[in-house]
GROMACS .gro file of C-alpha atoms in nm:
model
  508
    1MET     CA    1  10.425  12.116  14.474
    2ALA     CA    2  10.444  12.188  14.101
    3ALA     CA    3  10.701  12.460  13.991
    4PRO     CA    4  10.537  12.795  13.900
    5VAL     CA    5  10.547  12.923  13.541
    6TRP     CA    6  10.641  13.286  13.515
    7SER     CA    7  10.600  13.520  13.237
    8VAL     CA    8  10.934  13.719  13.190
    9ASP     CA    9  11.014  14.042  13.017
   10PRO     CA   10  11.307  13.993  12.787
   11ARG     CA   11  11.387  14.359  12.783
   12SER     CA   12  11.475  14.357  13.149
   13GLY     CA   13  11.498  13.982  13.241
   14LYS     CA   14  11.249  14.047  13.525
   15GLN     CA   15  10.948  13.826  13.605
   16ARG     CA   16  10.618  13.981  13.517
   17GLU     CA   17  10.359  13.758  13.657
   18GLU     CA   18  10.300  13.395  13.768
   19VAL     CA   19  10.088  13.243  13.479
   20ALA     CA   20  10.046  12.877  13.569
   21ALA     CA   21  10.214  12.582  13.715
   22GLU     CA   22  10.415  12.312  13.539
   23ALA     CA   23  10.188  12.010  13.460
   24THR     CA   24  10.238  11.698  13.654
   25ALA     CA   25  10.238  11.359  13.492
   26GLU     CA   26   9.884  11.314  13.620
   27GLU     CA   27   9.773  11.638  13.471
   28VAL     CA   28   9.926  11.556  13.136
   29ASP     CA   29   9.749  11.226  13.137
   30ALA     CA   30   9.414  11.394  13.217
   31THR     CA   31   9.452  11.652  12.947
   32VAL     CA   32   9.544  11.390  12.681
   33ARG     CA   33   9.262  11.162  12.782
   34ALA     CA   34   9.015  11.444  12.768
   35ALA     CA   35   9.133  11.529  12.423
   36HIS     CA   36   9.106  11.173  12.308
   37GLU     CA   37   8.751  11.140  12.444
   38ALA     CA   38   8.657  11.462  12.250
   39ARG     CA   39   8.797  11.348  11.910
   40GLY     CA   40   8.454  11.233  11.779
   41SER     CA   41   8.333  11.589  11.801
   42LEU     CA   42   8.556  11.682  11.512
   43ALA     CA   43   8.416  11.423  11.275
   44ASP     CA   44   8.174  11.655  11.100
   45ARG     CA   45   8.375  11.869  10.854
   46THR     CA   46   8.114  12.148  10.851
   47VAL     CA   47   8.143  12.184  11.226
   48ARG     CA   48   8.527  12.185  11.235
   49ALA     CA   49   8.547  12.434  10.954
   50ALA     CA   50   8.308  12.655  11.149
   51PHE     CA   51   8.527  12.604  11.456
   52LEU     CA   52   8.842  12.721  11.276
   53ARG     CA   53   8.674  13.028  11.148
   54ARG     CA   54   8.532  13.123  11.477
   55ALA     CA   55   8.881  13.074  11.636
   56ALA     CA   56   9.020  13.318  11.378
   57ASP     CA   57   8.743  13.567  11.445
   58LEU     CA   58   8.801  13.559  11.829
   59LEU     CA   59   9.174  13.602  11.780
   60ASP     CA   60   9.113  13.906  11.564
   61GLN     CA   61   8.866  14.048  11.807
   62ALA     CA   62   9.114  14.011  12.093
   63GLY     CA   63   9.398  14.130  11.878
   64ASP     CA   64   9.503  14.422  12.099
   65ALA     CA   65   9.529  14.204  12.406
   66VAL     CA   66   9.711  13.924  12.218
   67ILE     CA   67   9.974  14.159  12.070
   68GLU     CA   68  10.025  14.331  12.403
   69ALA     CA   69  10.077  14.000  12.579
   70ALA     CA   70  10.310  13.870  12.305
   71ASP     CA   71  10.517  14.181  12.292
   72ALA     CA   72  10.562  14.187  12.662
   73GLU     CA   73  10.704  13.831  12.662
   74THR     CA   74  10.908  13.844  12.338
   75ALA     CA   75  11.002  14.199  12.262
   76LEU     CA   76  10.922  14.136  11.898
   77GLY     CA   77  10.725  14.468  11.874
   78PRO     CA   78  10.370  14.551  11.790
   79GLY     CA   79  10.446  14.588  11.413
   80ARG     CA   80  10.594  14.240  11.370
   81LEU     CA   81  10.324  14.086  11.592
   82THR     CA   82  10.040  14.255  11.417
   83GLY     CA   83  10.161  14.094  11.095
   84GLU     CA   84  10.207  13.758  11.268
   85LEU     CA   85   9.852  13.772  11.405
   86ALA     CA   86   9.717  13.837  11.061
   87ARG     CA   87   9.914  13.541  10.926
   88THR     CA   88   9.784  13.319  11.209
   89THR     CA   89   9.416  13.396  11.152
   90TYR     CA   90   9.463  13.379  10.779
   91GLN     CA   91   9.593  13.017  10.797
   92LEU     CA   92   9.308  12.922  11.035
   93ARG     CA   93   9.063  13.045  10.780
   94ALA     CA   94   9.267  12.888  10.492
   95PHE     CA   95   9.246  12.548  10.663
   96ALA     CA   96   8.877  12.597  10.707
   97ASP     CA   97   8.842  12.634  10.337
   98ILE     CA   98   9.050  12.321  10.282
   99VAL     CA   99   8.810  12.132  10.511
  100ASP     CA  100   8.518  12.251  10.324
  101GLU     CA  101   8.656  12.151   9.990
  102GLY     CA  102   8.746  11.804  10.100
  103ALA     CA  103   9.019  11.727   9.847
  104PHE     CA  104   9.260  11.660  10.144
  105LEU     CA  105   9.066  11.332  10.201
  106ASP     CA  106   9.215  11.195   9.881
  107VAL     CA  107   8.915  10.989   9.785
  108HIS     CA  108   8.978  10.701   9.532
  109ILE     CA  109   8.719  10.454   9.409
  110ASP     CA  110   8.809  10.160   9.184
  111HIS     CA  111   8.516   9.946   9.089
  112ALA     CA  112   8.534   9.568   9.071
  113ASP     CA  113   8.656   9.437   8.737
  114PRO     CA  114   8.658   9.062   8.708
  115GLN     CA  115   8.800   9.084   8.352
  116LEU     CA  116   9.140   9.201   8.479
  117ALA     CA  117   9.424   8.967   8.544
  118PRO     CA  118   9.415   8.925   8.829
  119PRO     CA  119   9.059   9.033   8.882
  120ARG     CA  120   9.010   9.345   9.080
  121PRO     CA  121   8.781   9.375   9.382
  122ASP     CA  122   8.588   9.684   9.463
  123LEU     CA  123   8.827   9.924   9.644
  124ARG     CA  124   8.749  10.257   9.807
  125ARG     CA  125   9.017  10.461   9.982
  126TYR     CA  126   9.029  10.778  10.179
  127LYS     CA  127   9.219  10.934  10.466
  128ILE     CA  128   9.121  10.952  10.832
  129PRO     CA  129   9.267  11.145  11.129
  130LEU     CA  130   9.542  10.984  11.333
  131GLY     CA  131   9.414  11.094  11.680
  132VAL     CA  132   9.542  11.326  11.938
  133VAL     CA  133   9.836  11.541  11.823
  134ALA     CA  134  10.113  11.689  12.055
  135VAL     CA  135  10.210  12.028  11.943
  136TYR     CA  136  10.539  12.182  12.075
  137SER     CA  137  10.535  12.562  12.042
  138ALA     CA  138  10.817  12.771  11.888
  139SER     CA  139  11.002  13.041  12.076
  140ASN     CA  140  11.038  13.289  11.786
  141PHE     CA  141  10.670  13.285  11.660
  142PRO     CA  142  10.449  13.317  11.971
  143LEU     CA  143  10.146  13.304  11.747
  144ALA     CA  144  10.193  13.157  11.399
  145PHE     CA  145  10.406  12.853  11.528
  146SER     CA  146  10.252  12.836  11.872
  147VAL     CA  147   9.926  12.756  12.040
  148PRO     CA  148   9.696  12.891  11.753
  149GLY     CA  149   9.957  12.827  11.485
  150GLY     CA  150  10.004  12.610  11.178
  151ASP     CA  151  10.050  12.278  11.356
  152THR     CA  152   9.745  12.329  11.566
  153ALA     CA  153   9.534  12.465  11.273
  154SER     CA  154   9.629  12.182  11.048
  155ALA     CA  155   9.579  11.906  11.306
  156LEU     CA  156   9.238  12.041  11.393
  157ALA     CA  157   9.157  12.066  11.014
  158ALA     CA  158   9.247  11.700  10.987
  159GLY     CA  159   9.010  11.619  11.262
  160CYS     CA  160   9.265  11.567  11.534
  161PRO     CA  161   9.241  11.718  11.888
  162VAL     CA  162   9.563  11.880  12.003
  163VAL     CA  163   9.751  11.916  12.326
  164VAL     CA  164  10.004  12.198  12.305
  165LYS     CA  165  10.314  12.221  12.513
  166ALA     CA  166  10.357  12.594  12.572
  167HIS     CA  167  10.692  12.751  12.515
  168PRO     CA  168  10.840  12.896  12.834
  169ASP     CA  169  10.914  13.221  12.663
  170HIS     CA  170  10.555  13.317  12.616
  171PRO     CA  171  10.334  13.135  12.872
  172ALA     CA  172  10.087  13.419  12.922
  173THR     CA  173  10.031  13.459  12.545
  174SER     CA  174   9.985  13.077  12.525
  175GLU     CA  175   9.722  13.076  12.800
  176LEU     CA  176   9.538  13.369  12.631
  177CYS     CA  177   9.538  13.205  12.289
  178ALA     CA  178   9.434  12.863  12.428
  179ALA     CA  179   9.142  13.020  12.609
  180LEU     CA  180   9.020  13.187  12.279
  181LEU     CA  181   9.051  12.851  12.093
  182ARG     CA  182   8.860  12.678  12.369
  183ARG     CA  183   8.591  12.938  12.362
  184ALA     CA  184   8.565  12.903  11.979
  185ALA     CA  185   8.508  12.530  12.035
  186ALA     CA  186   8.240  12.577  12.297
  187GLU     CA  187   8.058  12.839  12.075
  188THR     CA  188   8.071  12.589  11.785
  189GLY     CA  189   7.924  12.301  11.997
  190ILE     CA  190   8.256  12.121  12.040
  191PRO     CA  191   8.408  12.020  12.379
  192GLU     CA  192   8.668  12.255  12.486
  193ALA     CA  193   8.909  11.960  12.550
  194VAL     CA  194   8.989  11.940  12.182
  195VAL     CA  195   9.253  12.204  12.261
  196GLY     CA  196   9.468  12.115  12.567
  197LEU     CA  197   9.759  12.318  12.707
  198VAL     CA  198  10.046  12.208  12.934
  199HIS     CA  199  10.354  12.382  13.066
  200GLY     CA  200  10.693  12.245  13.170
  201PHE     CA  201  10.990  12.048  13.036
  202ASP     CA  202  10.892  11.727  13.205
  203ALA     CA  203  10.535  11.776  13.070
  204GLY     CA  204  10.673  11.791  12.719
  205VAL     CA  205  10.848  11.452  12.765
  206GLU     CA  206  10.544  11.294  12.922
  207LEU     CA  207  10.339  11.419  12.632
  208VAL     CA  208  10.539  11.258  12.355
  209ARG     CA  209  10.546  10.931  12.551
  210HIS     CA  210  10.167  10.917  12.625
  211PRO     CA  211  10.003  10.620  12.470
  212LEU     CA  212   9.710  10.815  12.340
  213ILE     CA  213   9.927  11.072  12.150
  214SER     CA  214   9.913  10.963  11.784
  215ALA     CA  215  10.166  11.218  11.634
  216ALA     CA  216  10.362  11.521  11.721
  217GLY     CA  217  10.472  11.851  11.566
  218PHE     CA  218  10.780  12.040  11.691
  219THR     CA  219  10.958  12.369  11.604
  220GLY     CA  220  11.285  12.438  11.787
  221SER     CA  221  11.644  12.344  11.836
  222VAL     CA  222  11.829  12.033  11.707
  223ARG     CA  223  11.910  11.913  12.049
  224GLY     CA  224  11.557  11.945  12.195
  225GLY     CA  225  11.386  11.820  11.875
  226ARG     CA  226  11.617  11.522  11.834
  227ALA     CA  227  11.559  11.420  12.201
  228LEU     CA  228  11.171  11.419  12.148
  229TYR     CA  229  11.212  11.250  11.809
  230ASP     CA  230  11.417  10.968  11.962
  231ALA     CA  231  11.158  10.939  12.240
  232ALA     CA  232  10.877  10.919  11.985
  233ALA     CA  233  11.068  10.641  11.803
  234ALA     CA  234  11.149  10.449  12.127
  235ARG     CA  235  10.780  10.420  12.226
  236PRO     CA  236  10.632  10.057  12.230
  237HIS     CA  237  10.422  10.197  11.938
  238PRO     CA  238  10.629  10.463  11.764
  239ILE     CA  239  10.450  10.767  11.626
  240PRO     CA  240  10.516  11.021  11.349
  241PHE     CA  241  10.725  11.316  11.466
  242HIS     CA  242  10.723  11.609  11.236
  243GLY     CA  243  11.008  11.828  11.377
  244GLU     CA  244  11.172  12.142  11.243
  245LEU     CA  245  11.518  12.147  11.413
  246GLY     CA  246  11.764  12.379  11.250
  247SER     CA  247  11.879  12.536  10.929
  248LEU     CA  248  12.177  12.728  10.787
  249ASN     CA  249  11.987  12.844  10.480
  250PRO     CA  250  12.287  12.894  10.250
  251VAL     CA  251  12.317  13.165   9.985
  252VAL     CA  252  12.518  13.146   9.670
  253VAL     CA  253  12.619  13.471   9.493
  254THR     CA  254  12.765  13.419   9.150
  255GLN     CA  255  13.042  13.621   8.998
  256ASP     CA  256  12.813  13.761   8.734
  257ALA     CA  257  12.548  13.854   8.987
  258VAL     CA  258  12.792  14.043   9.216
  259GLU     CA  259  12.938  14.232   8.921
  260GLU     CA  260  12.585  14.330   8.822
  261ARG     CA  261  12.446  14.450   9.158
  262ALA     CA  262  12.684  14.408   9.448
  263GLU     CA  263  12.540  14.693   9.659
  264GLN     CA  264  12.178  14.569   9.609
  265ILE     CA  265  12.272  14.213   9.714
  266GLY     CA  266  12.471  14.340  10.021
  267ALA     CA  267  12.184  14.563  10.133
  268GLY     CA  268  11.931  14.274  10.083
  269LEU     CA  269  12.149  14.031  10.295
  270ALA     CA  270  12.182  14.283  10.572
  271GLY     CA  271  11.816  14.312  10.589
  272ALA     CA  272  11.743  13.942  10.575
  273MET     CA  273  12.004  13.848  10.844
  274THR     CA  274  11.903  14.115  11.089
  275LEU     CA  275  11.522  14.090  11.049
  276GLY     CA  276  11.359  14.011  11.380
  277VAL     CA  277  11.698  14.031  11.547
  278GLY     CA  278  11.815  13.735  11.331
  279GLN     CA  279  11.553  13.502  11.501
  280PHE     CA  280  11.388  13.373  11.188
  281CYS     CA  281  11.428  13.004  11.114
  282VAL     CA  282  11.513  13.083  10.746
  283LYS     CA  283  11.773  13.359  10.823
  284PRO     CA  284  12.059  13.319  10.581
  285GLY     CA  285  12.352  13.190  10.797
  286LEU     CA  286  12.611  13.112  10.523
  287VAL     CA  287  12.675  13.325  10.212
  288LEU     CA  288  12.915  13.221   9.941
  289VAL     CA  289  13.061  13.537   9.787
  290PRO     CA  290  13.331  13.531   9.509
  291GLU     CA  291  13.671  13.675   9.582
  292GLY     CA  292  13.776  13.990   9.403
  293ALA     CA  293  13.677  14.354   9.370
  294ALA     CA  294  13.303  14.297   9.300
  295GLY     CA  295  13.274  14.068   9.599
  296ASP     CA  296  13.453  14.327   9.809
  297GLY     CA  297  13.179  14.570   9.699
  298LEU     CA  298  12.910  14.346   9.838
  299VAL     CA  299  13.099  14.308  10.167
  300LYS     CA  300  13.145  14.687  10.186
  301GLU     CA  301  12.773  14.748  10.147
  302LEU     CA  302  12.694  14.481  10.396
  303THR     CA  303  12.929  14.637  10.653
  304ALA     CA  304  12.766  14.971  10.618
  305LYS     CA  305  12.412  14.842  10.655
  306VAL     CA  306  12.484  14.610  10.942
  307SER     CA  307  12.682  14.881  11.118
  308ASP     CA  308  12.365  15.093  11.112
  309THR     CA  309  12.151  14.829  11.270
  310GLU     CA  310  12.044  14.904  11.625
  311ALA     CA  311  12.111  14.651  11.903
  312GLY     CA  312  11.806  14.438  11.968
  313VAL     CA  313  11.654  14.213  12.236
  314LEU     CA  314  11.648  13.835  12.178
  315LEU     CA  315  11.361  13.627  12.304
  316ASP     CA  316  11.516  13.543  12.638
  317HIS     CA  317  11.851  13.589  12.818
  318ARG     CA  318  11.944  13.221  12.776
  319MET     CA  319  11.936  13.275  12.393
  320ARG     CA  320  12.133  13.589  12.442
  321ASP     CA  321  12.406  13.417  12.631
  322ALA     CA  322  12.416  13.137  12.378
  323PHE     CA  323  12.448  13.396  12.091
  324ILE     CA  324  12.736  13.579  12.252
  325ALA     CA  325  12.913  13.256  12.329
  326GLY     CA  326  12.847  13.120  11.986
  327VAL     CA  327  12.974  13.415  11.794
  328GLN     CA  328  13.284  13.441  12.012
  329ALA     CA  329  13.371  13.080  11.945
  330ARG     CA  330  13.334  13.131  11.574
  331ALA     CA  331  13.530  13.463  11.566
  332GLU     CA  332  13.830  13.297  11.736
  333LEU     CA  333  13.882  13.034  11.461
  334PRO     CA  334  14.185  13.079  11.233
  335ASP     CA  335  14.140  13.313  10.934
  336VAL     CA  336  13.799  13.433  11.052
  337GLU     CA  337  13.757  13.814  11.056
  338ALA     CA  338  13.471  14.025  11.182
  339PRO     CA  339  13.416  14.340  10.964
  340VAL     CA  340  13.124  14.410  11.203
  341THR     CA  341  13.167  14.235  11.544
  342PRO     CA  342  12.849  14.057  11.661
  343GLY     CA  343  12.798  14.015  12.038
  344ALA     CA  344  12.664  14.190  12.340
  345GLY     CA  345  12.502  14.527  12.268
  346GLY     CA  346  12.422  14.612  12.623
  347GLU     CA  347  12.299  14.445  12.936
  348HIS     CA  348  11.993  14.302  12.778
  349THR     CA  349  12.057  14.342  12.404
  350VAL     CA  350  12.277  14.201  12.123
  351ALA     CA  351  12.460  14.374  11.842
  352ALA     CA  352  12.434  14.246  11.488
  353GLY     CA  353  12.748  14.154  11.305
  354PHE     CA  354  12.898  13.914  11.048
  355LEU     CA  355  13.216  13.710  11.001
  356THR     CA  356  13.423  13.633  10.685
  357LEU     CA  357  13.676  13.370  10.601
  358PRO     CA  358  13.813  13.194  10.290
  359ALA     CA  359  13.572  12.931  10.166
  360ALA     CA  360  13.860  12.685  10.138
  361ARG     CA  361  13.849  12.660  10.524
  362LEU     CA  362  13.497  12.511  10.489
  363ALA     CA  363  13.573  12.267  10.199
  364ALA     CA  364  13.719  11.999  10.435
  365ASP     CA  365  13.675  11.862  10.784
  366GLY     CA  366  13.819  12.076  11.062
  367PRO     CA  367  13.741  12.313  11.347
  368HIS     CA  368  13.564  12.552  11.097
  369ASP     CA  369  13.279  12.302  11.082
  370LEU     CA  370  13.134  12.508  11.365
  371LEU     CA  371  13.046  12.768  11.104
  372LEU     CA  372  12.833  12.510  10.927
  373GLU     CA  373  12.596  12.506  11.229
  374GLU     CA  374  12.312  12.749  11.282
  375CYS     CA  375  12.383  13.035  11.520
  376PHE     CA  376  12.051  13.177  11.633
  377GLY     CA  377  12.057  13.558  11.631
  378PRO     CA  378  12.171  13.850  11.410
  379VAL     CA  379  12.489  13.706  11.252
  380THR     CA  380  12.587  13.546  10.917
  381VAL     CA  381  12.908  13.403  10.782
  382VAL     CA  382  13.044  13.524  10.443
  383ALA     CA  383  13.268  13.264  10.280
  384ARG     CA  384  13.478  13.410   9.993
  385TYR     CA  385  13.540  13.146   9.719
  386ALA     CA  386  13.806  13.144   9.463
  387ASP     CA  387  13.628  12.957   9.181
  388ASP     CA  388  13.312  12.746   9.111
  389ALA     CA  389  13.474  12.429   9.220
  390GLU     CA  390  13.545  12.574   9.568
  391ALA     CA  391  13.185  12.690   9.606
  392THR     CA  392  13.065  12.347   9.495
  393ALA     CA  393  13.290  12.172   9.754
  394VAL     CA  394  13.145  12.380  10.039
  395LEU     CA  395  12.788  12.315   9.926
  396GLY     CA  396  12.871  11.947   9.924
  397ARG     CA  397  12.950  11.951  10.288
  398LEU     CA  398  12.624  12.128  10.405
  399PRO     CA  399  12.346  11.939  10.596
  400GLY     CA  400  11.982  11.968  10.498
  401ASN     CA  401  11.815  12.310  10.509
  402LEU     CA  402  11.476  12.475  10.494
  403SER     CA  403  11.584  12.709  10.225
  404ALA     CA  404  11.870  12.781   9.976
  405THR     CA  405  11.897  13.100   9.789
  406LEU     CA  406  12.071  13.194   9.457
  407GLN     CA  407  12.166  13.539   9.359
  408LEU     CA  408  12.205  13.516   8.981
  409SER     CA  409  12.263  13.764   8.706
  410THR     CA  410  12.016  13.860   8.434
  411ALA     CA  411  12.182  13.634   8.181
  412GLU     CA  412  12.203  13.342   8.423
  413CYS     CA  413  11.827  13.371   8.492
  414ALA     CA  414  11.780  13.340   8.106
  415GLY     CA  415  11.953  13.017   8.107
  416GLU     CA  416  12.310  13.118   8.037
  417GLY     CA  417  12.609  13.023   8.251
  418ARG     CA  418  12.578  12.817   8.565
  419GLY     CA  419  12.223  12.902   8.673
  420GLY     CA  420  12.071  12.571   8.595
  421GLU     CA  421  12.363  12.374   8.744
  422LEU     CA  422  12.353  12.580   9.072
  423LEU     CA  423  11.979  12.526   9.091
  424ALA     CA  424  12.026  12.154   9.077
  425GLU     CA  425  12.304  12.161   9.342
  426VAL     CA  426  12.106  12.355   9.601
  427THR     CA  427  11.783  12.165   9.531
  428ALA     CA  428  11.948  11.867   9.681
  429LEU     CA  429  12.002  12.066  10.004
  430ALA     CA  430  11.670  12.228  10.083
  431GLY     CA  431  11.301  12.229  10.075
  432ARG     CA  432  11.254  12.571   9.927
  433VAL     CA  433  11.481  12.735   9.665
  434VAL     CA  434  11.475  13.116   9.630
  435VAL     CA  435  11.624  13.299   9.329
  436ASN     CA  436  11.715  13.667   9.350
  437GLY     CA  437  11.524  13.713   9.664
  438TRP     CA  438  11.559  13.628  10.038
  439PRO     CA  439  11.426  13.343  10.232
  440THR     CA  440  11.280  13.533  10.531
  441GLY     CA  441  10.913  13.544  10.501
  442VAL     CA  442  10.740  13.217  10.450
  443ALA     CA  443  10.417  13.280  10.254
  444VAL     CA  444  10.109  13.081  10.353
  445ALA     CA  445  10.001  12.929  10.018
  446PRO     CA  446   9.899  12.596   9.866
  447ALA     CA  447  10.236  12.563   9.682
  448GLN     CA  448  10.452  12.643   9.987
  449HIS     CA  449  10.691  12.400  10.135
  450HIS     CA  450  10.848  12.468  10.471
  451GLY     CA  451  11.070  12.172  10.551
  452GLY     CA  452  11.383  12.012  10.416
  453PRO     CA  453  11.628  11.728  10.452
  454TYR     CA  454  11.754  11.644  10.812
  455PRO     CA  455  11.834  11.835  11.035
  456ALA     CA  456  11.596  12.095  10.881
  457THR     CA  457  11.314  11.856  10.945
  458THR     CA  458  11.259  11.507  11.060
  459SER     CA  459  11.008  11.423  10.779
  460THR     CA  460  10.944  11.505  10.416
  461SER     CA  461  10.627  11.713  10.512
  462THR     CA  462  10.565  12.082  10.525
  463SER     CA  463  10.453  12.278  10.833
  464VAL     CA  464  10.330  12.576  10.618
  465GLY     CA  465  10.071  12.557  10.345
  466GLY     CA  466   9.765  12.345  10.282
  467THR     CA  467   9.937  12.014  10.251
  468ALA     CA  468  10.056  12.047  10.613
  469VAL     CA  469   9.727  11.879  10.693
  470GLU     CA  470   9.849  11.548  10.543
  471ARG     CA  471  10.091  11.496  10.847
  472TRP     CA  472   9.787  11.409  11.069
  473LEU     CA  473   9.606  11.169  10.840
  474ARG     CA  474   9.639  10.805  10.734
  475PRO     CA  475   9.484  10.619  10.441
  476VAL     CA  476   9.246  10.331  10.479
  477ALA     CA  477   9.092  10.116  10.196
  478TYR     CA  478   8.760   9.931  10.205
  479GLN     CA  479   8.741   9.618   9.995
  480ASP     CA  480   8.410   9.477   9.874
  481THR     CA  481   8.233   9.655  10.155
  482PRO     CA  482   7.845   9.663  10.133
  483PRO     CA  483   7.729  10.010  10.039
  484ALA     CA  484   7.521  10.054  10.360
  485LEU     CA  485   7.831  10.005  10.564
  486LEU     CA  486   8.058  10.246  10.379
  487PRO     CA  487   8.154  10.586  10.522
  488PRO     CA  488   7.958  10.868  10.353
  489GLU     CA  489   8.279  10.985  10.193
  490LEU     CA  490   8.310  10.667   9.988
  491ARG     CA  491   7.955  10.603   9.883
  492GLU     CA  492   7.875  10.575   9.515
  493GLU     CA  493   7.634  10.866   9.502
  494ASN     CA  494   7.892  11.092   9.670
  495PRO     CA  495   7.644  11.255   9.915
  496LEU     CA  496   7.909  11.492  10.048
  497GLY     CA  497   8.009  11.629   9.709
  498LEU     CA  498   8.373  11.547   9.754
  499PRO     CA  499   8.644  11.570   9.489
  500ARG     CA  500   8.745  11.228   9.400
  501ARG     CA  501   8.907  10.995   9.149
  502VAL     CA  502   8.687  10.713   9.013
  503ASP     CA  503   8.845  10.424   8.812
  504GLY     CA  504   9.144  10.644   8.764
  505VAL     CA  505   8.953  10.938   8.632
  506ARG     CA  506   8.919  11.261   8.833
  507GLU     CA  507   8.556  11.365   8.851
  508ALA     CA  508   8.467  11.722   8.750
   0.00000   0.00000   0.00000
């Protein structure tokens, strides 16, 4: 008999309700095959844009129930979840607009030219959907990075059905959202099977190995993501695996900046590292602060603000245990101090805190390398550097990140001092560089990039913003193909009115 899937209240650790059963291998197979059979229903761009908009409408209409379910399973709070739902429905509608515009198809037409050396045949190129996409939900975003989230929305926009592996921290929310998406499909004349949902660890492994899965999107831990990434690569026919695994999100505070506004930076850091009980994937986890009186002022303000932060509930008790063990192991390292001690805040909560140490401890291999790994929860590490060379040495040892932040002075922002040099240093480390702000909060916008060098992500793509759709497409070119046989997207008269480039010139 399949194991039951329970919804659990993280505020008490008690089971709320039995939601579903873990999917068997046969059930995963049936779900994927049904999605595969339904893929043709997404071929019409007008229909799938309408589907995305209807999904957004239904989620908005059921907003109270969705937020109530998500809060009961995650303890993230109605305020945070109301904003997350708005973000989720916004990105569904944004992808519908992208589908309507059609530029993501990247249409190129090069007419035959026998006068070239060598002669050029008639070539017409655009992008087509890969097929069924496996989506692995994130724990910390039960909506925006889960069943109705960006991976699902972008895959459907590309014309790919999805099978979502629900996260065990919010199974009831997942079931509710999947039902709304399937209802939106039915109301738009699309088979409900374009959105599948499975539960269970084994189901997730079966999913990435299934021969009809053409790509996968994952948001989670380095350990879990790397195991699935390796499984995707080990298939007889490997598939693209777009995984977001882990990120330290370093911050560099310059001497001039800390002299200019130490208290402001300290307060901002406190807010960023404790936001959402430190459960944001772009939480600043390592902060390079200069030694000396000005840097001391920053630490003093950080101490005051973090000390005033109430204990919070993490997404589940497993994460709570990992956080407590993780901060304890870090705090026990030589020369590490805890101005505000992070750890257990109560039977079901955790207390925010931060650690400090000399940056020289991180400039070379040793036991302090543990501090260069993400610790999920409300904690950050403040490394005090003696000079610019020491800060550069630490940056040179960091793995890839989703974000990197610079706190610069007014003069440095105007081009004086090391601003430009530091910008180049951190650009090599991250997919998004923030100046005089904080990385928490990833705007859904065409210019956004949410990704970075490994282990931040396993690909060069973004999971946020319009270009996220590119992950689920592949280009195909037609050479000397008779006009009657060409797809409508590539016909000379451009019957679909698509943006395109013809003989190297972009059409108006």
